[in-house]
PDB file of C-alpha atoms in Angstrom:
ATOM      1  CA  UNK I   1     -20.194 -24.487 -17.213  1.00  0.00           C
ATOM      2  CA  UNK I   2     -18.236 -22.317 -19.519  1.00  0.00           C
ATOM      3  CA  UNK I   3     -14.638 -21.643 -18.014  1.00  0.00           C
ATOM      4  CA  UNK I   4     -11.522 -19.715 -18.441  1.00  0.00           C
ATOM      5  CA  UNK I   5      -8.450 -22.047 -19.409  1.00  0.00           C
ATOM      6  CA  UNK I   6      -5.062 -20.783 -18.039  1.00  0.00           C
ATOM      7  CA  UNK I   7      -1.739 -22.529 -18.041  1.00  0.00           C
ATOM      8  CA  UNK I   8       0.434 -23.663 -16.613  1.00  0.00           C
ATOM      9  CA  UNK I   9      -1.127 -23.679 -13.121  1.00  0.00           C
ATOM     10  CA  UNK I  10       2.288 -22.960 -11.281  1.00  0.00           C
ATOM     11  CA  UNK I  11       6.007 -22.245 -12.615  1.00  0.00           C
ATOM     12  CA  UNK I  12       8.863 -21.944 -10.593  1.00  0.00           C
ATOM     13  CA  UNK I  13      11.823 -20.035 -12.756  1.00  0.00           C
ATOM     14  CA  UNK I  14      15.169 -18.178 -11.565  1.00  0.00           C
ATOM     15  CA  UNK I  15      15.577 -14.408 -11.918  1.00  0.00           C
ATOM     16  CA  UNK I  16      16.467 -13.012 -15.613  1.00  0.00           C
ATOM     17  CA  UNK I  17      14.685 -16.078 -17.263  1.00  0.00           C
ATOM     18  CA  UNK I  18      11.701 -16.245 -19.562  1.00  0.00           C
ATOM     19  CA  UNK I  19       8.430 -16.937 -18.832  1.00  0.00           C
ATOM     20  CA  UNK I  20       4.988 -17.363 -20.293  1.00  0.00           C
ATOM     21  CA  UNK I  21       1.494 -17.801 -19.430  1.00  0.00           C
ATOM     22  CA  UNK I  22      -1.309 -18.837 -21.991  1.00  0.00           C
ATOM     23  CA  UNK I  23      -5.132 -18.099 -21.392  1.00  0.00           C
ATOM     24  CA  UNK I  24      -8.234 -19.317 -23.454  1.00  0.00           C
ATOM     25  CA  UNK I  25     -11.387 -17.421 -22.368  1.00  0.00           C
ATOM     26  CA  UNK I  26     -14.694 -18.330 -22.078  1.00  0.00           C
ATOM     27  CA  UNK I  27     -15.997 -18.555 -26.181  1.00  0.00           C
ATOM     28  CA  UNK I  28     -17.312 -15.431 -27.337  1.00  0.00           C
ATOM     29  CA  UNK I  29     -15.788 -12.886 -24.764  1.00  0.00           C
ATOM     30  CA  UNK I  30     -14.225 -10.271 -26.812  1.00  0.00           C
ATOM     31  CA  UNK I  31     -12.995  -8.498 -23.894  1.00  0.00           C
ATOM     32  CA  UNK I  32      -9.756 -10.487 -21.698  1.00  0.00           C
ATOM     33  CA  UNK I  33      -7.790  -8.832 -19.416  1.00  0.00           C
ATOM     34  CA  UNK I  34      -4.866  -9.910 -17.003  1.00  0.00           C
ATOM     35  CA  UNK I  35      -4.508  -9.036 -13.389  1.00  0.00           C
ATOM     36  CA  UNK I  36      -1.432  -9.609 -11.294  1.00  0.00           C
ATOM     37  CA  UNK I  37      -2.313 -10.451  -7.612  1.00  0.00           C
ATOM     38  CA  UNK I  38       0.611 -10.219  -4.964  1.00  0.00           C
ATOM     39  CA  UNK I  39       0.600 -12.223  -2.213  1.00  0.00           C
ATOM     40  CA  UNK I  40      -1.737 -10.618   0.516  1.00  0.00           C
ATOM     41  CA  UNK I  41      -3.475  -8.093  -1.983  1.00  0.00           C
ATOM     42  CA  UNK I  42      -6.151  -7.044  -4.611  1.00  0.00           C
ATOM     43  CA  UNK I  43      -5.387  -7.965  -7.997  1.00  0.00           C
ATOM     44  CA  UNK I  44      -4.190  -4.925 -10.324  1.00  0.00           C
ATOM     45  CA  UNK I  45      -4.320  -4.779 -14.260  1.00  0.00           C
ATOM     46  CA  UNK I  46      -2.202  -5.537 -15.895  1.00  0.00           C
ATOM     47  CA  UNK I  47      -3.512  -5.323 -19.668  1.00  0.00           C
ATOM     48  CA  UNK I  48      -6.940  -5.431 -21.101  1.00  0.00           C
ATOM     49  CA  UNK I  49      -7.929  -6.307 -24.818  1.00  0.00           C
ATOM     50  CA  UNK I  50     -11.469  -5.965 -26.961  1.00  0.00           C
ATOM     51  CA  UNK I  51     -10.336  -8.550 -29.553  1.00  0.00           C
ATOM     52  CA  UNK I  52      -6.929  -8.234 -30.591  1.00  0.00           C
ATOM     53  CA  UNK I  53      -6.401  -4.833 -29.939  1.00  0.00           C
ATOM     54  CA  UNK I  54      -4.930  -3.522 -26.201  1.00  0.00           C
ATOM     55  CA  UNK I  55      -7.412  -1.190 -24.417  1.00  0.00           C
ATOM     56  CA  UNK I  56      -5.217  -0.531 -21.468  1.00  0.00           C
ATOM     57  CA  UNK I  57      -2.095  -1.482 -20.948  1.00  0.00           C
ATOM     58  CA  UNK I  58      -1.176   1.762 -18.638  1.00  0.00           C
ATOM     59  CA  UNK I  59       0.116  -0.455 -15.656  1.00  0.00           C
ATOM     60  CA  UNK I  60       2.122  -3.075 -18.007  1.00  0.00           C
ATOM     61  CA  UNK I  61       5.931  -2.693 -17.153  1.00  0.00           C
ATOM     62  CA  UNK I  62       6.687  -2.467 -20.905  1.00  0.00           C
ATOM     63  CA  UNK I  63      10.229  -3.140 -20.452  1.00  0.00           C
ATOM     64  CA  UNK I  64      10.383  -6.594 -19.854  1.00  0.00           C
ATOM     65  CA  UNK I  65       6.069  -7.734 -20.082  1.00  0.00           C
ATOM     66  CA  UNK I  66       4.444  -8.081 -23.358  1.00  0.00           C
ATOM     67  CA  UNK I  67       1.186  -9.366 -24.156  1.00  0.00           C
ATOM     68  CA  UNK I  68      -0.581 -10.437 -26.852  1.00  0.00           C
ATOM     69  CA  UNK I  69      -3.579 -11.339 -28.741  1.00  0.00           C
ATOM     70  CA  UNK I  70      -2.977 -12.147 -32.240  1.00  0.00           C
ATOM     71  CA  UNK I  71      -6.658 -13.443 -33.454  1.00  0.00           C
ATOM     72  CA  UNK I  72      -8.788 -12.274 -30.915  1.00  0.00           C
ATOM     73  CA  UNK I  73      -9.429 -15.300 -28.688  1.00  0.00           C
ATOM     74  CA  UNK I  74      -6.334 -16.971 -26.567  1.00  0.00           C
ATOM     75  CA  UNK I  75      -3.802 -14.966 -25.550  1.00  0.00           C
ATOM     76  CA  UNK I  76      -0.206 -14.638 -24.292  1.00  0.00           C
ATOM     77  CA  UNK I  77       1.603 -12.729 -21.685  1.00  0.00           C
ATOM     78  CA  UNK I  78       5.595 -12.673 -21.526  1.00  0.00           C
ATOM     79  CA  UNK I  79       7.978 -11.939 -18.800  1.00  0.00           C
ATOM     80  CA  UNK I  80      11.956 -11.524 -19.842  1.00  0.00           C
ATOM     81  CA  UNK I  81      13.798 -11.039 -17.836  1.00  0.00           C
ATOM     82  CA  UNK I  82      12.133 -12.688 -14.416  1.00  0.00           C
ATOM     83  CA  UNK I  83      12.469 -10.452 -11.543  1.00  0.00           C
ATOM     84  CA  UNK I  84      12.160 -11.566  -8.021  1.00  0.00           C
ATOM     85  CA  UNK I  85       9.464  -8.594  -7.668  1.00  0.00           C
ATOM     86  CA  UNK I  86       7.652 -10.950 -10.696  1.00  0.00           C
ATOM     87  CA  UNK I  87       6.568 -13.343  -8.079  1.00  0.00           C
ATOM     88  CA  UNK I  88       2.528 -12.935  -7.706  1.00  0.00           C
ATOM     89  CA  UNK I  89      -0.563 -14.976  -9.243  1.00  0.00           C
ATOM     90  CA  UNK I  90      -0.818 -14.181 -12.895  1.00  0.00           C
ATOM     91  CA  UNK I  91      -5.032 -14.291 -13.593  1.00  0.00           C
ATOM     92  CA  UNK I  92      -6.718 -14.439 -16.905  1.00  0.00           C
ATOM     93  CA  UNK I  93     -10.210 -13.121 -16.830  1.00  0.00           C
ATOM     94  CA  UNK I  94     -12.620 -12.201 -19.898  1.00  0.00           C
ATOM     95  CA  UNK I  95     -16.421 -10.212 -20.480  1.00  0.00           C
ATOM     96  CA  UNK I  96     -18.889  -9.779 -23.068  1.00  0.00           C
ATOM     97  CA  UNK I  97     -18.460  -6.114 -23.500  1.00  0.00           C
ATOM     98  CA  UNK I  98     -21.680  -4.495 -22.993  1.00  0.00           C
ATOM     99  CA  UNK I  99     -23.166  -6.556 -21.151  1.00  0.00           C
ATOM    100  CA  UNK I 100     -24.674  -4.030 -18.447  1.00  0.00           C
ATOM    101  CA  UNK I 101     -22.809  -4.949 -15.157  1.00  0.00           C
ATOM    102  CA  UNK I 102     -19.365  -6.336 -17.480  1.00  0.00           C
ATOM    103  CA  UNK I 103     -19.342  -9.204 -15.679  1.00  0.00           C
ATOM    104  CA  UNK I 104     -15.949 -10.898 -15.376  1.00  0.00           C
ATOM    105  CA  UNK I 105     -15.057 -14.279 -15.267  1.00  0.00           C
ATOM    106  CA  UNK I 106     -11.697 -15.328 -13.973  1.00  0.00           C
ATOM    107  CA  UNK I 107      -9.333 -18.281 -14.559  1.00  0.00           C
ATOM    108  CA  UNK I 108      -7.664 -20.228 -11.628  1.00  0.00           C
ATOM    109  CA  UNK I 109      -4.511 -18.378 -12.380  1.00  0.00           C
ATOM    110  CA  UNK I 110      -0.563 -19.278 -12.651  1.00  0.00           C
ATOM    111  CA  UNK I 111       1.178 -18.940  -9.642  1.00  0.00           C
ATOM    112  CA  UNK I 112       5.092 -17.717 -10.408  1.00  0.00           C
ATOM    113  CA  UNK I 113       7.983 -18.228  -8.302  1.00  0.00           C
ATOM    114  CA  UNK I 114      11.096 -16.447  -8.780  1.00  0.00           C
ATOM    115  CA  UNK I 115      14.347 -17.661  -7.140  1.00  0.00           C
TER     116      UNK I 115
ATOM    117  CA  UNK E   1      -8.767   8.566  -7.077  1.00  0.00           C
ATOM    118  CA  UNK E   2      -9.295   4.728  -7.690  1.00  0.00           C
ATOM    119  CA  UNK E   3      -8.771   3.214  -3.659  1.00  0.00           C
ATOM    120  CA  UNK E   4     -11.048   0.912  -2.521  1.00  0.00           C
ATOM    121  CA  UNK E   5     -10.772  -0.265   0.897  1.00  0.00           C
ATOM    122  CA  UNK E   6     -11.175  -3.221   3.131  1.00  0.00           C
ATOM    123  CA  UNK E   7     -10.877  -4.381   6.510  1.00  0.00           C
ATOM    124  CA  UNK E   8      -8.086  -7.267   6.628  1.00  0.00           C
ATOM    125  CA  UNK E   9      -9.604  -9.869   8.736  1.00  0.00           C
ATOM    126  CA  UNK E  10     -13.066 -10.781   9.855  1.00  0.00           C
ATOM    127  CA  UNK E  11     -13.344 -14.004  12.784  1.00  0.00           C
ATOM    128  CA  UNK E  12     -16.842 -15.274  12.901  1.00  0.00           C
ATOM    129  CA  UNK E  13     -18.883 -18.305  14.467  1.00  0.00           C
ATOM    130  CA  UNK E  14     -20.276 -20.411  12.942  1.00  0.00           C
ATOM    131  CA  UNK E  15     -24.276 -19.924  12.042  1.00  0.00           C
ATOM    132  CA  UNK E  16     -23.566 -16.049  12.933  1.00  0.00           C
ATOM    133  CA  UNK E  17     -23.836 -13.558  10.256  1.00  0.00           C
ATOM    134  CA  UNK E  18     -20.765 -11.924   9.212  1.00  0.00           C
ATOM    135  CA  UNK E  19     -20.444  -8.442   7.507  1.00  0.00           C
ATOM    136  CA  UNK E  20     -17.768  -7.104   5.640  1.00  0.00           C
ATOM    137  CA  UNK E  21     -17.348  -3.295   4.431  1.00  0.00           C
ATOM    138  CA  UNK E  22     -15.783  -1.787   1.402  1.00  0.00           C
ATOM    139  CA  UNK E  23     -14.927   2.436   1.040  1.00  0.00           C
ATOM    140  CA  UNK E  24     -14.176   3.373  -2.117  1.00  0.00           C
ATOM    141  CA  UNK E  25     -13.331   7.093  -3.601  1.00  0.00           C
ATOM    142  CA  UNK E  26     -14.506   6.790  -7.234  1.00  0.00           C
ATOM    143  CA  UNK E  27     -18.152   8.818  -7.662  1.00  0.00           C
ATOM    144  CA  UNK E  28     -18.875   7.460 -10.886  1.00  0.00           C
ATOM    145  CA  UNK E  29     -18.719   4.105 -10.068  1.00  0.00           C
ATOM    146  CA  UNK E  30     -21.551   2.473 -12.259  1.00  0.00           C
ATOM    147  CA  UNK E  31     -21.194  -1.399 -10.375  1.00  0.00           C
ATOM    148  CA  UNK E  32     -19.751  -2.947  -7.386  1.00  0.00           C
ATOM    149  CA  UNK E  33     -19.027  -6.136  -7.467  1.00  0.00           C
ATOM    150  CA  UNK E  34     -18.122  -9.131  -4.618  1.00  0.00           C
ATOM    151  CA  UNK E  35     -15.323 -12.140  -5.430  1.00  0.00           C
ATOM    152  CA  UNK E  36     -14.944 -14.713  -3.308  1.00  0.00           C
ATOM    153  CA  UNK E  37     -11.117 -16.475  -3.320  1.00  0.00           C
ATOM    154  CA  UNK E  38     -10.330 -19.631  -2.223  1.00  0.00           C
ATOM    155  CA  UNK E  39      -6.908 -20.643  -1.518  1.00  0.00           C
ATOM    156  CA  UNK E  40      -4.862 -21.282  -4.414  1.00  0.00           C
ATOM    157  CA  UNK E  41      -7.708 -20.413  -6.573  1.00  0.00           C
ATOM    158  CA  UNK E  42      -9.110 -17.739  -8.983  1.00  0.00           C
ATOM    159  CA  UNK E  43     -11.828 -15.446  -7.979  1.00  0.00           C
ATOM    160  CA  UNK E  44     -15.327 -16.347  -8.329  1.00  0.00           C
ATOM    161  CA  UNK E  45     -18.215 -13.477  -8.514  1.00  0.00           C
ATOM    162  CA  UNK E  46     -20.566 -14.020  -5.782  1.00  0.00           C
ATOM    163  CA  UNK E  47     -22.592 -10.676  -6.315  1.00  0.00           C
ATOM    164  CA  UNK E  48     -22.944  -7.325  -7.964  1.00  0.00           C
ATOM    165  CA  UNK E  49     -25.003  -4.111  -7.396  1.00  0.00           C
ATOM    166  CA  UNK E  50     -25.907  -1.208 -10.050  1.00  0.00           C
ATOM    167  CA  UNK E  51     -25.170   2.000  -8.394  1.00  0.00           C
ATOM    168  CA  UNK E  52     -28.678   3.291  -8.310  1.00  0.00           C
ATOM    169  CA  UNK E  53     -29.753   0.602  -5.875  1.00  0.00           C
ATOM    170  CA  UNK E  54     -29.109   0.701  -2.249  1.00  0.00           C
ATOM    171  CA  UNK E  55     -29.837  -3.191  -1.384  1.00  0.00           C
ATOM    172  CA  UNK E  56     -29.554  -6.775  -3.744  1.00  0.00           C
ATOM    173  CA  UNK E  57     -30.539  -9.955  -1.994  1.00  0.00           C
ATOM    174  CA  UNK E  58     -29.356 -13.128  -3.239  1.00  0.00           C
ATOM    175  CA  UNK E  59     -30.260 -16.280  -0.875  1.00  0.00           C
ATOM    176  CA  UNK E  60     -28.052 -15.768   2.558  1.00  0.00           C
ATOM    177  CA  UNK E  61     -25.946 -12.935   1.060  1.00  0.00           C
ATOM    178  CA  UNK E  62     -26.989  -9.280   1.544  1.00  0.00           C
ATOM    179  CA  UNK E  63     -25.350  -5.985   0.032  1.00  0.00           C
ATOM    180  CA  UNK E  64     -25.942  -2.408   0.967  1.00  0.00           C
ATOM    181  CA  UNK E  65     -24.737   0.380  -0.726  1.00  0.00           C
ATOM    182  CA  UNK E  66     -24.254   3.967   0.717  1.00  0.00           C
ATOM    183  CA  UNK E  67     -23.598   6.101  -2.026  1.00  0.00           C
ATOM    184  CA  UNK E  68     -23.346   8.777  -0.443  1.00  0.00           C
ATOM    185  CA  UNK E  69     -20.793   7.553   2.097  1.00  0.00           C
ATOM    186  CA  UNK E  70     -19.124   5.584  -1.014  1.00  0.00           C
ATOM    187  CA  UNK E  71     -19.984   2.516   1.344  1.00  0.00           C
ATOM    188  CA  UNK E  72     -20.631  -0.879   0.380  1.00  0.00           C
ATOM    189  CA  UNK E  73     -20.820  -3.888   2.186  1.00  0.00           C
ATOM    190  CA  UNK E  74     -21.462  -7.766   2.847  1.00  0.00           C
ATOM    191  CA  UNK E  75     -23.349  -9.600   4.826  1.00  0.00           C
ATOM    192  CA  UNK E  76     -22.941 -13.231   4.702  1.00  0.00           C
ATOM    193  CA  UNK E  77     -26.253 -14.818   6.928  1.00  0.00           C
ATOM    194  CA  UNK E  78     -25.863 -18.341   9.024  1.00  0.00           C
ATOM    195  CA  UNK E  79     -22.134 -18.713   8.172  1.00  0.00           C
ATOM    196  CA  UNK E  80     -20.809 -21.751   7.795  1.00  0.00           C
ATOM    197  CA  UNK E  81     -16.832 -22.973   7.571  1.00  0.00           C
ATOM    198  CA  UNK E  82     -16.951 -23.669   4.016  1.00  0.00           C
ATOM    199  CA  UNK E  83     -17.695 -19.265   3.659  1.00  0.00           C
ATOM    200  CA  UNK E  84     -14.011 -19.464   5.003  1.00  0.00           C
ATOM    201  CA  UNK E  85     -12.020 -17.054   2.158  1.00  0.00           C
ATOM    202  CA  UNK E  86     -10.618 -14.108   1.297  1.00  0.00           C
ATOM    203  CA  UNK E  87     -13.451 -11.795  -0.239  1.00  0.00           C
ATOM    204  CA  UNK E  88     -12.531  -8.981  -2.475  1.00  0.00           C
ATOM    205  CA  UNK E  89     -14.568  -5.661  -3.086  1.00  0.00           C
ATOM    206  CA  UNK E  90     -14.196  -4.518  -6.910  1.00  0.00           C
ATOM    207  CA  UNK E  91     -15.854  -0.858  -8.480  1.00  0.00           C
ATOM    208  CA  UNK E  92     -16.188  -0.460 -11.989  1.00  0.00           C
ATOM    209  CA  UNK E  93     -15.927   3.326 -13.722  1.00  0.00           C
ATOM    210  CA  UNK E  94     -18.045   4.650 -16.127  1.00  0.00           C
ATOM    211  CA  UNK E  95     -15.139   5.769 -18.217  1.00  0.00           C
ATOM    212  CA  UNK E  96     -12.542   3.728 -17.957  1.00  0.00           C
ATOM    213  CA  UNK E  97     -13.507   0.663 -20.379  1.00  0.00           C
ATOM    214  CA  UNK E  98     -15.111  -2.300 -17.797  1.00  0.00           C
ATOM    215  CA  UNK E  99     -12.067  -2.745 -15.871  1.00  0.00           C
ATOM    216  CA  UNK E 100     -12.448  -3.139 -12.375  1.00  0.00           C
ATOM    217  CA  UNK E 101     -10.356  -1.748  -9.487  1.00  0.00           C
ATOM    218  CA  UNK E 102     -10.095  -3.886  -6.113  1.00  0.00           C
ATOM    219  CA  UNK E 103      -9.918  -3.493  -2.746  1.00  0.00           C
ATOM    220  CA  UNK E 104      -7.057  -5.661  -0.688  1.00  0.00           C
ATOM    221  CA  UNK E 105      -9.432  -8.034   0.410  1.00  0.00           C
ATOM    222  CA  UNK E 106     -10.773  -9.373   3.478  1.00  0.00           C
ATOM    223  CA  UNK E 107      -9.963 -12.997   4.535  1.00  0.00           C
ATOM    224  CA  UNK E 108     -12.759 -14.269   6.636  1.00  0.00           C
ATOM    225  CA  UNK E 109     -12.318 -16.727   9.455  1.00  0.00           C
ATOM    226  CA  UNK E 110     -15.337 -19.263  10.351  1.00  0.00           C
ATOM    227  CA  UNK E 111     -14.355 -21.109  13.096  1.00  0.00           C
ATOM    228  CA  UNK E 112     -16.885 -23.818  14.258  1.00  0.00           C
TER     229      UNK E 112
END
């Protein structure tokens, strides 16, 4: 079964550090978007692309998160500098857009901890 | 607005049926959707419902929508401990690209 790849599973980093997590969708999604789930609630979006180009990035703290895309299939999303506030499940998730119900598939996520 | 709501916790038997509501505020919500989360893990799609339907059936899970009362809900039949997770309510706008907006969560509790 078709999965979404996201690494690395966990990172543990102090505050004001860099930090990245890498996600590989399922082959063929064109849509990918990544939520950021805080301990004890929903996950909220973070970003969403259809191929390389952003779609929403309206909740992206664009001071110290980027994202990107660059060929349309894995992507990357940066944190510098690491706030303690950072601290949450990073998830990876991707769609066929137009699919009807825009079904989404998540990854496991990477769990951040900052000190 | 864009809340959708849960109840936090939900305690069950096991081999009763458990049920677990969602509000949301959105009106032109086209799907609603139910994830399942294990701990540690990602979420995994158990079910979804097209807004113009009021009931989907899939094996022991049940959902009912109230569109009206923006209402949705869960019901989980002969639950058993491995149901034990948080499950997570999600609506998805017409306009607003496929994204989907979730609820807190509800972590349900099967004890045996």
């Amino acid at each position: 079964e078709a999965e979404v790849a996201q690494s690395p599973r966990y990172k543990i980093t102090e505050k004001s550090q860099a930090v990245a997590f890498w996600c590989d969708p399922i082959s063929g999604h064109a849509t990918l978007y990544w939520y950021r789930q805080i301990l004890g609630q929903g996950p909220e979006l973070l970003v969403q692309f259809q191929d390389e180009s952003v779609v929403d990035d309206s909740q992206l703290p664009k001071d110290r998160f980027s994202a990107e895309r660059l060929k349309g299939v894995d992507s990357t999303l940066k944190i510098q500098p690491a706030e303690l506030g950072d601290s949450a499940m990073y998830l990876c998730a991707s769609s066929l857009p137009g699919s009807g119900a825009n079904v989404l598939t998540f990854g496991a996520g990477s769990r951040l901890t900052v000190l | 607005g864009e809340d959708v709501e849960q109840s936090l916790f939900l305690s069950v038997r096991e081999g009763d049926s458990s049920v677990i509501n969602c509000t949301y505020t959105d009106s032109s919500s086209t799907y609603l959707y139910w994830y399942k989360q294990e701990p540690g893990a990602g979420l995994q799609l158990l079910t979804y419902i097209f807004s113009n339907m009021d009931m989907k059936q899939d094996q022991r899970l049940t959902v009912l929508l109230n569109k009206k009362d923006k209402h949705l809900s869960l019901r989980i039949a002969d639950t058993q401990t491995g149901d034990s997770a948080i499950y997570f309510c999600a609506e998805r706008h017409y306009n607003q690209g496929g994204k989907l907006i979730f609820g807190q969560g509800t972590e349900l509790s099967v004890k045996p």
